[in-house]
Protein backbone atom coordinates (compact mmCIF):
# COMPACT_ATOMS: atom_id res chain seq x y z
CA MET A 1 18.67 -18.10 -24.62
CA ASP A 2 18.71 -18.68 -28.36
CA PRO A 3 22.01 -17.47 -29.91
CA ARG A 4 20.06 -16.05 -32.88
CA PHE A 5 18.15 -13.64 -30.61
CA VAL A 6 17.72 -10.06 -31.85
CA GLY A 7 16.16 -7.49 -29.60
CA HIS A 8 16.55 -4.70 -27.09
CA VAL A 9 18.69 -5.09 -24.01
CA HIS A 10 15.81 -3.83 -21.89
CA ALA A 11 13.58 -6.59 -23.27
CA LEU A 12 16.12 -9.06 -21.89
CA ARG A 13 16.17 -7.23 -18.55
CA LEU A 14 12.39 -7.46 -18.29
CA GLY A 15 12.37 -11.11 -19.23
CA LEU A 16 15.39 -12.43 -17.36
CA THR A 17 16.19 -10.26 -14.33
CA ASP A 18 12.86 -9.52 -12.60
CA PRO A 19 13.04 -11.23 -9.18
CA ARG A 20 9.29 -11.27 -8.56
CA PHE A 21 8.45 -14.29 -10.70
CA PRO A 22 9.60 -17.92 -10.37
CA ALA A 23 9.88 -18.25 -14.16
CA ALA A 24 9.76 -15.79 -17.03
CA ALA A 25 10.08 -15.85 -20.81
CA ILE A 26 10.26 -13.61 -23.86
CA PRO A 27 10.63 -14.78 -27.47
CA GLY A 28 14.01 -16.48 -27.66
CA ALA A 29 14.83 -16.48 -23.93
CA ALA A 30 13.54 -18.11 -20.76
CA THR A 31 14.69 -18.22 -17.15
CA ALA A 32 13.78 -19.76 -13.82
CA ARG A 33 14.59 -18.92 -10.24
CA PRO A 34 15.57 -21.77 -7.88
CA GLU A 35 11.98 -22.47 -6.86
CA ALA A 36 11.01 -23.13 -10.50
CA ARG A 37 14.28 -24.73 -11.61
CA ALA A 38 12.96 -28.30 -11.42
CA ALA A 39 9.93 -27.43 -13.56
CA MET A 40 12.15 -25.73 -16.12
CA LEU A 41 14.54 -28.67 -16.32
CA ALA A 42 11.60 -31.02 -16.88
CA ALA A 43 10.24 -28.69 -19.57
CA LEU A 44 13.69 -28.51 -21.16
CA ARG A 45 13.92 -32.30 -21.38
CA GLN A 46 10.40 -32.45 -22.81
CA ALA A 47 11.13 -29.73 -25.39
CA ALA A 48 14.45 -31.29 -26.41
CA ALA A 49 12.80 -34.65 -26.99
CA ALA A 50 9.90 -33.24 -29.03
CA PRO A 51 10.12 -33.06 -32.84
CA ARG A 52 11.01 -29.53 -33.94
CA PRO A 53 9.47 -28.08 -37.13
CA ASP A 54 11.60 -25.85 -39.31
CA THR A 55 9.53 -22.77 -38.63
CA ALA A 56 7.00 -21.69 -36.08
CA ARG A 57 4.92 -18.62 -35.61
CA ALA A 58 6.08 -17.63 -32.13
CA SER A 59 5.53 -14.30 -30.44
CA GLN A 60 5.53 -11.01 -32.24
CA PRO A 61 8.89 -9.19 -32.23
CA SER A 62 7.21 -5.96 -31.25
CA GLY A 63 3.82 -5.08 -29.82
CA GLN A 64 3.79 -8.42 -28.00
CA ALA A 65 0.41 -9.69 -26.87
CA ALA A 66 -0.66 -8.95 -23.32
CA GLU A 67 0.76 -10.96 -20.46
CA GLY A 68 -0.55 -14.49 -20.41
CA ALA A 69 -0.95 -14.78 -24.21
CA PRO A 70 0.40 -18.10 -25.55
CA SER A 71 3.88 -18.03 -27.03
CA GLY A 72 2.48 -19.40 -30.26
CA ALA A 73 0.47 -16.26 -31.06
CA ALA A 74 0.61 -15.28 -34.72
CA ALA A 75 3.06 -12.59 -35.85
CA THR A 76 1.91 -9.42 -37.53
CA ASP A 77 1.83 -9.11 -41.31
CA THR A 78 4.67 -6.58 -41.29
CA HIS A 79 7.06 -8.95 -39.47
CA PRO A 80 7.78 -12.37 -40.97
CA ALA A 81 7.33 -15.33 -38.66
CA PRO A 82 10.36 -15.86 -36.41
CA ALA A 83 12.14 -19.17 -36.26
CA VAL A 84 11.32 -21.75 -33.64
CA SER A 85 13.69 -21.66 -30.67
CA LEU A 86 14.35 -23.99 -27.76
CA PRO A 87 13.53 -21.33 -25.11
CA ASP A 88 10.11 -20.84 -26.73
CA LEU A 89 9.51 -24.59 -26.68
CA VAL A 90 10.51 -24.69 -23.02
CA ALA A 91 8.10 -21.84 -22.23
CA GLY A 92 5.35 -23.70 -24.09
CA ALA A 93 6.07 -26.87 -22.13
CA LEU A 94 5.83 -24.91 -18.87
CA ASP A 95 2.46 -23.58 -20.04
CA ALA A 96 1.28 -27.10 -20.76
CA GLU A 97 2.34 -28.26 -17.29
CA GLY A 98 0.38 -25.48 -15.58
CA ALA A 99 3.51 -23.58 -14.51
CA ALA A 100 3.14 -20.70 -16.97
CA PRO A 101 6.13 -18.35 -16.94
CA HIS A 102 5.63 -14.61 -16.61
CA ARG A 103 5.69 -12.90 -20.00
CA PRO A 104 6.40 -9.18 -19.57
CA GLU A 105 4.50 -6.79 -21.79
CA LEU A 106 7.15 -5.47 -24.17
CA GLY A 107 5.15 -2.85 -26.04
CA THR A 108 7.45 -1.25 -28.64
CA LEU A 109 10.48 -3.25 -27.53
CA VAL A 110 11.73 -5.92 -29.91
CA ALA A 111 12.47 -9.53 -28.97
CA THR A 112 12.59 -12.16 -31.72
CA VAL A 113 14.56 -15.06 -33.20
CA PRO A 114 14.89 -14.40 -36.96
CA GLY A 115 14.78 -17.41 -39.25
CA ASP A 116 16.56 -15.93 -42.28
CA PRO A 117 18.85 -12.99 -43.19
CA GLN A 118 15.99 -10.80 -44.40
CA THR A 119 14.05 -11.25 -41.19
CA ARG A 120 17.21 -10.60 -39.16
CA ASN A 121 17.83 -7.36 -41.05
CA GLU A 122 14.24 -6.21 -40.49
CA ALA A 123 14.50 -7.04 -36.79
CA ARG A 124 17.70 -5.03 -36.46
CA GLN A 125 16.03 -2.07 -38.16
CA ALA A 126 13.11 -2.38 -35.69
CA VAL A 127 15.61 -2.38 -32.80
CA ALA A 128 17.32 0.75 -34.13
CA ALA A 129 13.96 2.53 -34.54
CA VAL A 130 13.13 2.33 -30.80
CA ASP A 131 15.20 3.93 -28.03
CA ASP A 132 14.99 1.34 -25.29
CA GLU A 133 16.52 3.75 -22.73
CA ASP A 134 13.61 6.11 -23.29
CA VAL A 135 11.20 3.20 -22.87
CA ARG A 136 13.03 2.18 -19.70
CA LEU A 137 12.70 5.69 -18.23
CA ARG A 138 9.00 5.92 -19.09
CA SER A 139 8.36 2.49 -17.63
CA ALA A 140 9.96 3.54 -14.36
CA VAL A 141 7.02 5.85 -13.68
CA LYS A 142 3.76 4.49 -12.31
CA ALA A 143 0.97 4.19 -14.84
CA ARG A 144 -1.54 5.62 -12.31
CA ASP A 145 -0.43 8.39 -10.02
CA GLY A 146 -1.70 11.66 -8.61
CA PHE A 147 -1.79 14.94 -10.52
CA PHE A 148 0.98 16.58 -8.48
CA THR A 149 3.26 13.56 -8.72
CA THR A 150 2.66 13.06 -12.44
CA PHE A 151 3.21 16.64 -13.55
CA PHE A 152 5.46 18.17 -10.87
CA ILE A 153 7.69 15.30 -9.65
CA SER A 154 7.99 12.44 -12.15
CA PRO A 155 9.21 14.54 -15.11
CA TYR A 156 12.58 14.93 -13.37
CA SER A 157 12.63 12.32 -10.58
CA ARG A 158 13.01 9.54 -13.19
CA TYR A 159 16.35 11.07 -14.18
CA ILE A 160 17.39 11.14 -10.54
CA ALA A 161 16.50 7.44 -10.43
CA ARG A 162 18.73 6.76 -13.44
CA TRP A 163 21.55 8.77 -11.83
CA CYS A 164 21.22 6.64 -8.69
CA ALA A 165 21.19 3.41 -10.72
CA ARG A 166 24.38 4.34 -12.56
CA ARG A 167 26.13 4.94 -9.25
CA GLY A 168 25.06 1.65 -7.73
CA LEU A 169 22.58 3.07 -5.22
CA THR A 170 19.73 0.77 -4.20
CA PRO A 171 16.05 1.65 -3.74
CA ASN A 172 16.31 0.89 -0.02
CA GLN A 173 19.12 3.42 0.33
CA VAL A 174 17.02 6.09 -1.39
CA THR A 175 14.04 5.16 0.83
CA THR A 176 16.22 5.63 3.90
CA ALA A 177 17.46 8.99 2.58
CA SER A 178 13.84 10.07 2.15
CA LEU A 179 13.07 9.10 5.75
CA ILE A 180 16.09 10.99 7.10
CA THR A 181 15.13 14.08 5.08
CA ALA A 182 11.58 13.98 6.43
CA LEU A 183 12.84 13.62 10.01
CA ILE A 184 15.09 16.66 9.50
CA ALA A 185 12.02 18.49 8.17
CA ALA A 186 10.10 17.53 11.32
CA ALA A 187 12.98 18.79 13.45
CA ALA A 188 12.97 22.08 11.53
CA ALA A 189 9.23 22.46 12.09
CA ALA A 190 9.75 21.74 15.80
CA THR A 191 11.87 24.89 16.13
CA GLY A 192 8.69 26.96 15.94
CA THR A 193 10.36 29.74 13.93
CA ARG A 194 9.28 31.06 10.53
CA GLY A 195 12.65 30.11 9.08
CA GLY A 196 12.23 26.62 10.51
CA PHE A 197 8.77 26.30 9.00
CA VAL A 198 9.99 27.41 5.57
CA ALA A 199 12.91 24.97 5.74
CA ALA A 200 10.52 22.21 6.88
CA GLY A 201 8.26 22.77 3.86
CA VAL A 202 11.16 22.65 1.42
CA LEU A 203 12.63 19.53 3.04
CA LEU A 204 9.24 17.79 3.03
CA ILE A 205 8.97 18.29 -0.73
CA LEU A 206 12.55 17.03 -1.15
CA SER A 207 11.65 13.97 0.92
CA PHE A 208 8.68 13.34 -1.37
CA VAL A 209 10.89 13.62 -4.46
CA LEU A 210 13.15 10.93 -2.98
CA ASP A 211 10.07 8.90 -2.06
CA CYS A 212 9.04 8.88 -5.73
CA THR A 213 12.61 8.20 -6.82
CA ASP A 214 12.99 4.99 -4.81
CA GLY A 215 10.08 3.30 -6.58
CA GLN A 216 11.21 4.56 -9.96
CA LEU A 217 14.71 3.30 -9.24
CA ALA A 218 13.28 -0.13 -8.36
CA ARG A 219 11.36 -0.25 -11.64
CA TYR A 220 14.23 1.20 -13.69
CA SER A 221 16.78 -1.30 -12.36
CA LEU A 222 14.31 -4.13 -11.60
CA GLN A 223 15.46 -4.24 -7.97
CA TYR A 224 12.29 -5.48 -6.34
CA SER A 225 12.10 -6.97 -2.87
CA THR A 226 9.54 -7.65 -0.17
CA LEU A 227 11.69 -5.76 2.33
CA GLY A 228 11.91 -2.78 -0.02
CA ALA A 229 8.15 -2.61 -0.53
CA TRP A 230 7.61 -2.80 3.23
CA LEU A 231 10.21 -0.10 3.94
CA ASP A 232 8.71 2.18 1.30
CA ALA A 233 5.17 1.85 2.65
CA THR A 234 6.10 1.92 6.35
CA PHE A 235 8.46 4.86 6.05
CA ASP A 236 5.75 6.89 4.28
CA ARG A 237 3.60 6.67 7.39
CA ALA A 238 6.54 7.26 9.73
CA LYS A 239 7.58 10.37 7.79
CA GLU A 240 4.12 11.90 7.72
CA TYR A 241 3.29 11.24 11.37
CA ALA A 242 6.72 12.36 12.57
CA TYR A 243 6.12 15.60 10.67
CA TYR A 244 2.78 16.03 12.45
CA ALA A 245 4.60 15.67 15.75
CA GLY A 246 7.22 18.21 14.64
CA LEU A 247 4.50 20.72 13.74
CA ALA A 248 2.81 20.20 17.13
CA LEU A 249 6.10 20.74 18.96
CA GLY A 250 6.78 23.88 16.93
CA ALA A 251 3.33 25.24 17.69
CA ALA A 252 3.83 24.55 21.40
CA ARG A 253 7.01 26.64 21.33
CA GLY A 254 4.87 29.49 20.09
CA GLY A 255 2.28 28.98 22.80
CA ASP A 256 -0.33 27.15 20.69
CA ASP A 257 -1.31 23.63 21.77
CA VAL A 258 -2.36 21.69 18.65
CA TRP A 259 -1.57 18.16 19.84
CA ALA A 260 -5.26 17.21 19.71
CA LEU A 261 -5.40 18.36 16.08
CA ALA A 262 -2.19 16.47 15.24
CA LEU A 263 -3.53 13.29 16.82
CA GLY A 264 -6.90 13.79 15.10
CA ALA A 265 -5.17 14.16 11.73
CA MET A 266 -3.21 10.94 12.31
CA VAL A 267 -6.35 9.07 13.39
CA LEU A 268 -8.31 10.28 10.36
CA GLN A 269 -5.51 9.48 7.91
CA THR A 270 -4.96 6.00 9.35
CA CYS A 271 -8.69 5.20 9.28
CA ARG A 272 -8.78 6.32 5.63
CA HIS A 273 -6.03 3.87 4.81
CA VAL A 274 -7.79 1.04 6.67
CA VAL A 275 -10.94 1.71 4.62
CA ASP A 276 -8.84 1.36 1.45
CA PHE A 277 -7.12 -1.80 2.63
CA SER A 278 -10.28 -3.50 3.90
CA PHE A 279 -12.33 -2.74 0.80
CA ASN A 280 -9.59 -3.96 -1.53
CA GLU A 281 -8.96 -7.14 0.45
CA ALA A 282 -12.68 -7.92 0.58
CA ASN A 283 -13.17 -7.56 -3.17
CA HIS A 284 -9.96 -8.21 -5.07
CA ASP A 285 -10.67 -11.94 -5.54
CA ALA A 286 -14.47 -11.85 -5.25
CA THR A 287 -16.38 -13.74 -7.95
CA GLY A 288 -19.34 -12.33 -9.85
CA ASN A 289 -17.88 -8.95 -8.98
CA THR A 290 -20.11 -6.53 -10.93
CA SER A 291 -21.63 -3.22 -9.90
CA PRO A 292 -23.48 -0.42 -11.76
CA THR A 293 -21.62 2.08 -9.57
CA ALA A 294 -18.27 0.64 -10.66
CA ALA A 295 -19.41 0.76 -14.29
CA LEU A 296 -20.28 4.46 -13.88
CA SER A 297 -16.85 5.06 -12.36
CA ASP A 298 -15.21 3.38 -15.35
CA ARG A 299 -17.20 5.59 -17.75
CA LEU A 300 -16.10 8.71 -15.87
CA ASP A 301 -12.49 7.53 -16.13
CA SER A 302 -12.87 7.52 -19.90
CA VAL A 303 -13.25 11.33 -19.81
CA GLY A 304 -9.77 12.79 -19.42
CA TRP A 305 -10.36 15.70 -17.03
CA THR A 306 -12.55 13.68 -14.64
CA VAL A 307 -9.68 11.24 -14.05
CA TRP A 308 -7.45 13.96 -12.62
CA VAL A 309 -10.24 15.60 -10.63
CA ARG A 310 -11.20 12.27 -9.05
CA ARG A 311 -7.58 11.52 -8.20
CA MET A 312 -7.02 14.95 -6.67
CA ILE A 313 -10.11 15.18 -4.47
CA VAL A 314 -9.13 12.06 -2.54
CA LEU A 315 -6.00 13.97 -1.48
CA PRO A 316 -3.36 11.31 -2.28
CA ILE A 317 0.10 11.56 -0.78
CA GLY A 318 1.51 13.93 -3.41
CA GLU A 319 -1.29 16.49 -3.14
CA ARG A 320 -1.44 16.07 0.63
CA TRP A 321 2.29 16.59 1.20
CA ALA A 322 2.38 19.54 -1.22
CA MET A 323 -0.47 21.17 0.70
CA ILE A 324 1.24 20.51 4.04
CA ALA A 325 4.58 21.86 2.79
CA VAL A 326 3.15 25.08 1.34
CA LEU A 327 0.90 25.80 4.32
CA THR A 328 3.75 25.10 6.75
CA ALA A 329 5.94 27.65 4.99
CA VAL A 330 3.36 30.45 4.77
CA THR A 331 0.87 29.90 7.62
CA THR A 332 0.77 28.31 11.10
CA PRO A 333 0.63 24.69 12.31
CA ARG A 334 -2.97 25.18 13.43
CA ILE A 335 -4.02 26.17 9.91
CA VAL A 336 -2.07 23.21 8.49
CA PHE A 337 -4.01 20.79 10.70
CA TYR A 338 -7.36 22.48 10.01
CA ALA A 339 -6.72 22.10 6.28
CA LEU A 340 -5.65 18.49 6.76
CA LEU A 341 -8.71 17.58 8.80
CA ILE A 342 -11.10 19.27 6.37
CA GLY A 343 -9.42 17.87 3.26
CA CYS A 344 -8.95 14.35 4.58
CA GLY A 345 -12.45 14.37 6.09
CA PHE A 346 -13.98 15.22 2.72
CA ALA A 347 -11.81 12.64 0.96
CA ALA A 348 -12.77 9.98 3.51
CA ALA A 349 -16.48 10.75 3.11
CA TYR A 350 -16.21 10.69 -0.69
CA THR A 351 -14.30 7.41 -0.98
CA THR A 352 -16.23 5.62 1.76
CA ALA A 353 -19.61 6.64 0.33
CA GLY A 354 -18.56 5.46 -3.12
CA ARG A 355 -17.40 2.12 -1.78
CA VAL A 356 -20.55 1.62 0.24
CA LEU A 357 -22.61 2.26 -2.91
CA ARG A 358 -20.46 -0.18 -4.87
CA SER A 359 -20.84 -2.82 -2.19
CA LEU A 360 -24.63 -2.44 -1.94
CA THR A 361 -25.10 -2.61 -5.72
CA ARG A 362 -22.51 -5.30 -6.31
CA LYS A 363 -23.42 -8.94 -6.80
CA ALA A 364 -20.30 -10.59 -5.45
CA ARG A 365 -19.41 -13.82 -3.69
CA ARG A 366 -16.49 -13.23 -1.36
CA THR A 367 -13.93 -15.94 -0.75
CA ASP A 368 -12.71 -17.55 2.45
CA ARG A 369 -9.36 -15.85 1.87
CA ALA A 370 -11.03 -12.44 1.85
CA ALA A 371 -12.96 -13.25 5.03
CA GLN A 372 -9.72 -14.33 6.74
CA ALA A 373 -7.98 -11.14 5.62
CA LEU A 374 -10.75 -9.03 7.16
CA ALA A 375 -10.61 -11.08 10.35
CA ASP A 376 -6.85 -10.47 10.52
CA LEU A 377 -7.34 -6.75 9.89
CA ALA A 378 -9.90 -6.65 12.71
CA ASP A 379 -7.05 -7.34 15.19
CA SER A 380 -9.31 -9.08 17.71
CA GLY A 381 -7.71 -9.89 21.06
CA PRO A 382 -8.57 -12.52 23.71
CA LEU A 383 -11.69 -10.73 24.96
CA ALA A 384 -13.29 -10.33 21.53
CA GLU A 385 -12.31 -13.87 20.57
CA GLY A 386 -13.89 -15.25 23.73
CA PHE A 387 -17.11 -13.33 23.16
CA ALA A 388 -17.09 -14.42 19.49
CA ALA A 389 -16.81 -18.08 20.44
CA ALA A 390 -19.68 -17.74 22.90
CA SER A 391 -22.00 -15.97 20.45
CA LYS A 392 -21.55 -17.96 17.24
CA GLY A 393 -25.07 -19.35 17.42
CA LEU A 394 -26.59 -15.91 17.82
CA ALA A 395 -24.39 -14.46 15.06
CA ARG A 396 -25.59 -17.02 12.53
CA ARG A 397 -29.21 -15.86 13.04
CA LEU A 398 -28.46 -12.17 12.52
CA PRO A 399 -29.14 -10.39 9.18
CA SER A 400 -26.35 -9.88 6.66
CA LEU A 401 -25.69 -6.23 7.58
CA ALA A 402 -25.44 -6.98 11.31
CA PRO A 403 -21.60 -7.12 11.73
CA PRO A 404 -20.82 -3.51 10.68
CA VAL A 405 -23.93 -2.19 12.46
CA ILE A 406 -23.04 -3.97 15.71
CA ALA A 407 -19.42 -2.83 15.44
CA ALA A 408 -20.54 0.77 14.85
CA LEU A 409 -22.93 0.71 17.82
CA GLY A 410 -20.21 -0.54 20.16
CA ALA A 411 -17.75 2.02 18.79
CA ALA A 412 -20.24 4.88 19.20
CA ALA A 413 -21.04 3.80 22.76
CA VAL A 414 -17.43 3.77 23.97
CA THR A 415 -16.35 6.99 22.24
CA LEU A 416 -19.46 8.96 23.24
CA THR A 417 -19.19 7.76 26.84
CA ALA A 418 -15.53 8.80 26.96
CA TRP A 419 -16.54 12.20 25.59
CA LEU A 420 -19.69 12.88 27.63
CA ALA A 421 -18.98 11.22 30.97
CA PRO A 422 -16.77 13.03 33.50
CA TYR A 423 -13.08 12.19 33.22
CA GLY A 424 -12.35 9.13 35.37
CA SER A 425 -15.97 7.95 35.33
CA PRO A 426 -16.44 4.17 35.71
CA TRP A 427 -19.06 4.38 32.96
CA THR A 428 -16.24 4.59 30.46
CA VAL A 429 -15.00 1.19 31.65
CA VAL A 430 -18.53 -0.23 31.37
CA ALA A 431 -18.77 1.11 27.82
CA ALA A 432 -15.36 -0.38 26.99
CA LEU A 433 -16.55 -3.78 28.24
CA GLY A 434 -19.66 -3.41 26.09
CA TYR A 435 -17.41 -2.54 23.16
CA ALA A 436 -15.44 -5.75 23.69
CA LEU A 437 -18.72 -7.71 23.72
CA THR A 438 -20.07 -6.10 20.52
CA SER A 439 -16.67 -6.50 18.85
CA GLY A 440 -16.76 -10.24 19.51
CA LEU A 441 -20.32 -10.51 18.16
CA ALA A 442 -19.33 -8.56 15.02
CA VAL A 443 -16.62 -11.09 14.10
CA ALA A 444 -18.39 -14.22 15.35
CA ARG A 445 -19.12 -15.37 11.81
CA PRO A 446 -17.01 -15.09 8.63
CA LEU A 447 -16.92 -11.52 7.31
CA LYS A 448 -18.41 -12.16 3.87
CA GLY A 449 -21.29 -9.67 3.92
CA ALA A 450 -21.62 -6.77 1.50
CA LEU A 451 -20.45 -4.20 4.07
CA ASP A 452 -18.37 -6.39 6.37
CA TRP A 453 -15.22 -4.63 5.10
CA LEU A 454 -16.32 -1.69 7.28
CA VAL A 455 -15.70 -3.66 10.48
CA PRO A 456 -11.89 -3.14 10.70
CA PRO A 457 -12.01 0.65 10.08
CA VAL A 458 -14.79 1.01 12.65
CA PHE A 459 -12.60 -0.80 15.19
CA ARG A 460 -9.67 1.51 14.34
CA ALA A 461 -11.84 4.62 14.77
CA ALA A 462 -13.16 3.38 18.11
CA GLU A 463 -9.78 2.52 19.60
CA TYR A 464 -7.90 5.58 18.35
CA GLY A 465 -10.82 7.90 19.08
CA THR A 466 -11.19 6.68 22.66
CA ILE A 467 -7.49 7.22 23.33
CA LEU A 468 -7.66 10.73 21.82
CA ILE A 469 -10.76 11.73 23.80
CA LEU A 470 -9.54 10.42 27.15
CA ALA A 471 -6.15 12.08 26.71
CA ALA A 472 -7.83 15.38 25.84
CA ARG A 473 -10.21 15.08 28.78
CA ALA A 474 -7.29 14.51 31.15
CA ASP A 475 -6.33 18.14 30.42
CA VAL A 476 -2.73 17.93 31.65
CA ASN A 477 0.54 18.64 29.91
CA GLY A 478 1.93 15.56 28.20
CA ALA A 479 -1.28 13.52 27.98
CA LEU A 480 -1.94 14.20 24.31
CA PRO A 481 1.72 13.69 23.21
CA ALA A 482 1.68 10.38 25.14
CA ALA A 483 -1.56 9.42 23.39
CA PHE A 484 0.02 10.41 20.04
CA GLY A 485 2.86 7.99 20.76
CA LEU A 486 0.49 5.18 21.73
CA VAL A 487 -1.68 5.60 18.62
CA ALA A 488 1.46 5.75 16.46
CA ALA A 489 2.72 2.46 17.93
CA VAL A 490 -0.65 0.73 17.48
CA ALA A 491 -1.05 2.16 13.95
CA TYR A 492 2.38 0.74 13.06
CA HIS A 493 1.10 -2.70 14.14
CA HIS A 494 -2.00 -2.30 11.97
CA TYR A 495 -0.04 -1.12 8.92
CA ASP A 496 2.37 -4.01 9.40
CA THR A 497 -0.57 -6.41 9.35
CA VAL A 498 -1.74 -4.91 6.06
CA TYR A 499 1.65 -5.22 4.38
CA ARG A 500 2.08 -8.82 5.51
CA ILE A 501 -1.29 -9.71 4.00
CA ARG A 502 -0.45 -7.82 0.80
CA GLY A 503 2.86 -9.66 0.59
CA GLY A 504 1.06 -12.99 0.77
CA THR A 505 2.61 -13.96 4.09
CA GLY A 506 -0.52 -13.81 6.24
CA ALA A 507 -1.16 -11.85 9.41
CA PRO A 508 1.30 -11.40 12.29
CA PRO A 509 1.59 -14.38 14.66
CA HIS A 510 -1.31 -14.88 17.03
CA TRP A 511 0.91 -14.50 20.07
CA LEU A 512 1.74 -10.94 19.01
CA VAL A 513 -1.94 -9.94 18.79
CA ARG A 514 -2.53 -11.47 22.23
CA ALA A 515 0.58 -9.86 23.69
CA VAL A 516 -0.60 -6.35 22.75
CA GLY A 517 -4.18 -7.09 23.80
CA GLY A 518 -6.12 -6.72 20.57
CA HIS A 519 -8.03 -3.52 19.79
CA GLU A 520 -10.70 -4.16 22.43
CA GLY A 521 -8.16 -5.06 25.11
CA ARG A 522 -6.17 -1.87 24.58
CA THR A 523 -9.35 0.22 24.60
CA LEU A 524 -10.42 -1.34 27.90
CA ALA A 525 -6.92 -0.91 29.35
CA VAL A 526 -6.86 2.82 28.54
CA ALA A 527 -10.36 3.25 30.00
CA LEU A 528 -9.28 1.48 33.21
CA LEU A 529 -6.15 3.62 33.49
CA ALA A 530 -8.22 6.79 33.11
CA THR A 531 -10.61 5.61 35.82
CA LEU A 532 -8.06 4.33 38.32
CA LEU A 533 -5.33 6.95 37.96
CA GLY A 534 -5.20 10.69 38.32
CA ALA A 535 -4.49 12.75 35.22
CA PRO A 536 -0.68 13.05 35.80
CA GLN A 537 -0.35 9.32 36.50
CA PHE A 538 -2.55 8.59 33.48
CA THR A 539 -0.05 10.42 31.29
CA ILE A 540 2.80 8.33 32.64
CA ALA A 541 0.80 5.14 32.15
CA LEU A 542 0.02 6.06 28.51
CA THR A 543 3.72 6.69 27.89
CA VAL A 544 4.70 3.33 29.39
CA LEU A 545 2.00 1.56 27.37
CA ALA A 546 3.14 3.30 24.17
CA VAL A 547 6.76 2.26 24.71
CA ALA A 548 5.80 -1.33 25.56
CA VAL A 549 3.57 -1.75 22.50
CA ALA A 550 6.16 -0.12 20.22
CA LEU A 551 8.99 -2.36 21.46
CA VAL A 552 6.98 -5.55 20.97
CA VAL A 553 5.44 -4.81 17.56
CA VAL A 554 8.50 -3.14 16.00
CA ALA A 555 10.88 -5.88 17.17
CA GLU A 556 8.67 -8.63 15.75
CA SER A 557 8.05 -6.67 12.55
CA VAL A 558 11.73 -6.04 11.88
CA ARG A 559 12.58 -9.68 12.66
CA PHE A 560 9.94 -10.90 10.24
CA TRP A 561 10.68 -8.60 7.31
CA VAL A 562 14.45 -8.97 7.50
CA SER A 563 14.16 -12.77 7.47
CA SER A 564 11.04 -13.06 5.32
CA GLY A 565 11.07 -15.48 2.41
CA ALA A 566 8.05 -13.82 0.83
CA PRO A 567 8.17 -13.24 -2.93
CA ALA A 568 9.40 -9.84 -4.08
CA VAL A 569 6.68 -7.25 -4.64
CA HIS A 570 6.47 -3.66 -5.79
CA ASP A 571 4.08 -1.31 -7.55
CA GLU A 572 4.10 -1.68 -11.31
CA GLY A 573 5.18 1.07 -13.69
CA GLU A 574 3.36 1.77 -16.93
CA PRO A 575 3.67 -0.87 -19.67
CA ALA A 576 6.67 -0.37 -21.92
C-alpha cells in the first residue's frame, strides 16, 4: 500500500479483504492471497526494477472504471492525475503476466494517490463528501431481488446485518438461526391449532428476515466462504420442505390428509429449481449466445414496472414465503398447498416456456464443460450408464432434439403406468426398466443440443413423480410421509450436486452416485418394492430406503463441504 493513499476505508475493505479472489487491487493498494503470492512477488520485483516516471495517469479517484479496466485509465477532468505508485505498477505487471487482479467497482468511493498538496486536498474533500458507511449498507443488498424482499425486508434487514457485524456474529451463525426459527415454525404448524398456525406464519417471516440478513452480513463484512454459500442455499430448501411437513402434520391432527399435496409441492418446487440450474449451466459459457427472445426480455426490463411484474410472477422465495405465511395464519394447510401448486405451476410453465423459446431461437455453441455439467445433473446410475455405452452408435444417428424427447417418453411411460396400472402390477417394473433404457439413450452422447438442458429436470420429474404416485396408490397410513422423506433425501443429493458444480468443484464422486443407484436405479427399486411387497411392508421399505439414502448423501456432503478447498463464493450486492 502506498503511504500517500487517500480514500475511504470501505474502498480498502473492498480491495484488500475480499477472500474470493487470489489477487486484488485498487489505486494505491494491492494484495494477494497465498495462491497468488508468488505471482505478486514476481510482479513486485519487475515493478521495482522498471524505470518510474514522475507522474502517471492511474485510475480515477472516484467513479472508477468497471472491473477489468486497465489501471492506467485516464482520470477525469475534475480530478488531477494521481501520482504513480508501486502498488499500481505491481497491479499492471500482474495484468501483463496474465494474472490480472480483481479490481472492485468503487462507484462513488474514493481511492487515489495524490501527487501534490492541491490534489491531496481535493481528494480529502471528495472523501468527506461521500458517506462510505451509507455506501457499505447499500452495497450489502442484492442488486436484483424480488419485490417483497426489496421493499418489505431489505429496508431494515441491512441494519440488522450491521448490528450483527458490530457484535462479531458471522453469516453462518445467522444462517443457522434462520434454520432453527423455520424449524420452530414447522413445529408450531404441526400443532394443528389456529394459534399454532398464526405463530408459524410469523416465525416463517422472521426466518426469512434472517435469511436475507445472512447474505447482507456477508456482503457488509466481506465474510464470504464456500461453506457459507452452501449452508445458505441448502438450508433454504431444508426450511421450506420442513415447513411443508409441519403443515401436513398439523392438517392430519385436524383430520385432513394433505401429504400428497405437500409432496407434490416439494416435487414441483424442486423440478422448478432444476430447470433453472440446468438452463443456466447449459448457457452461461456458451459462445455465439444470441437470441431474439432474450433481446425482447432485455427490452421489457428497460420498462420499470415490467421488471417487478416479471420478478413477482415467477414466485421467488420472498413472495412464496410471504404467501405461505399469510395463508397459514388465516386459512388451512390444504388451501396453502393448493395456492402453492397453482402459483408454482404457473411460474414453472412461464419460465420453462420462455427458456424453451430462447433455446430454439438462440444460435449458441455449447462447451464441453456445459455438457459435462448437464451429464452430472442427470445423475445417471449404473443401469443408465450401461445402456448409454451400448447405444452410443444409435445415439449419434438421432436428430438433435432426440435426447429430451426420449427422456420425456420414458418419464411419461413410467409415471403413467404407475398411475394407471393396479397397485403392485408388474407392468410398473417393466415400465421402470424401459425408463432406465431410455434414460441411457438420452445421455449416450454429449448434451449439447438446444433443448438438452431439459433432460435433468425430466429425470427429476419422473423419479419424484413415480415415488409420489406409488405411495399414494398404496393407500395406507405412513406411505406418503415415507415417500416425502425419500424424495427429500434424494432432492438433497441433487441440490448438493448443483452447489458443487456452481462452486467449481465438480460433481459428487462417482462412487456416491453408484451407491445410491442413480435416478433410474432408485425408480426401478421403488417399482420393485411396490410389486413385491404389500402396502404396509412397502411403507416400511420406503422409510428404510429414505434413511439409507439420507445417511449416505448427507455424510458425504458434510465431509466435502467442511473440508472443501473451493474458492469462496457468494451472491453479489449492488455496485457501490
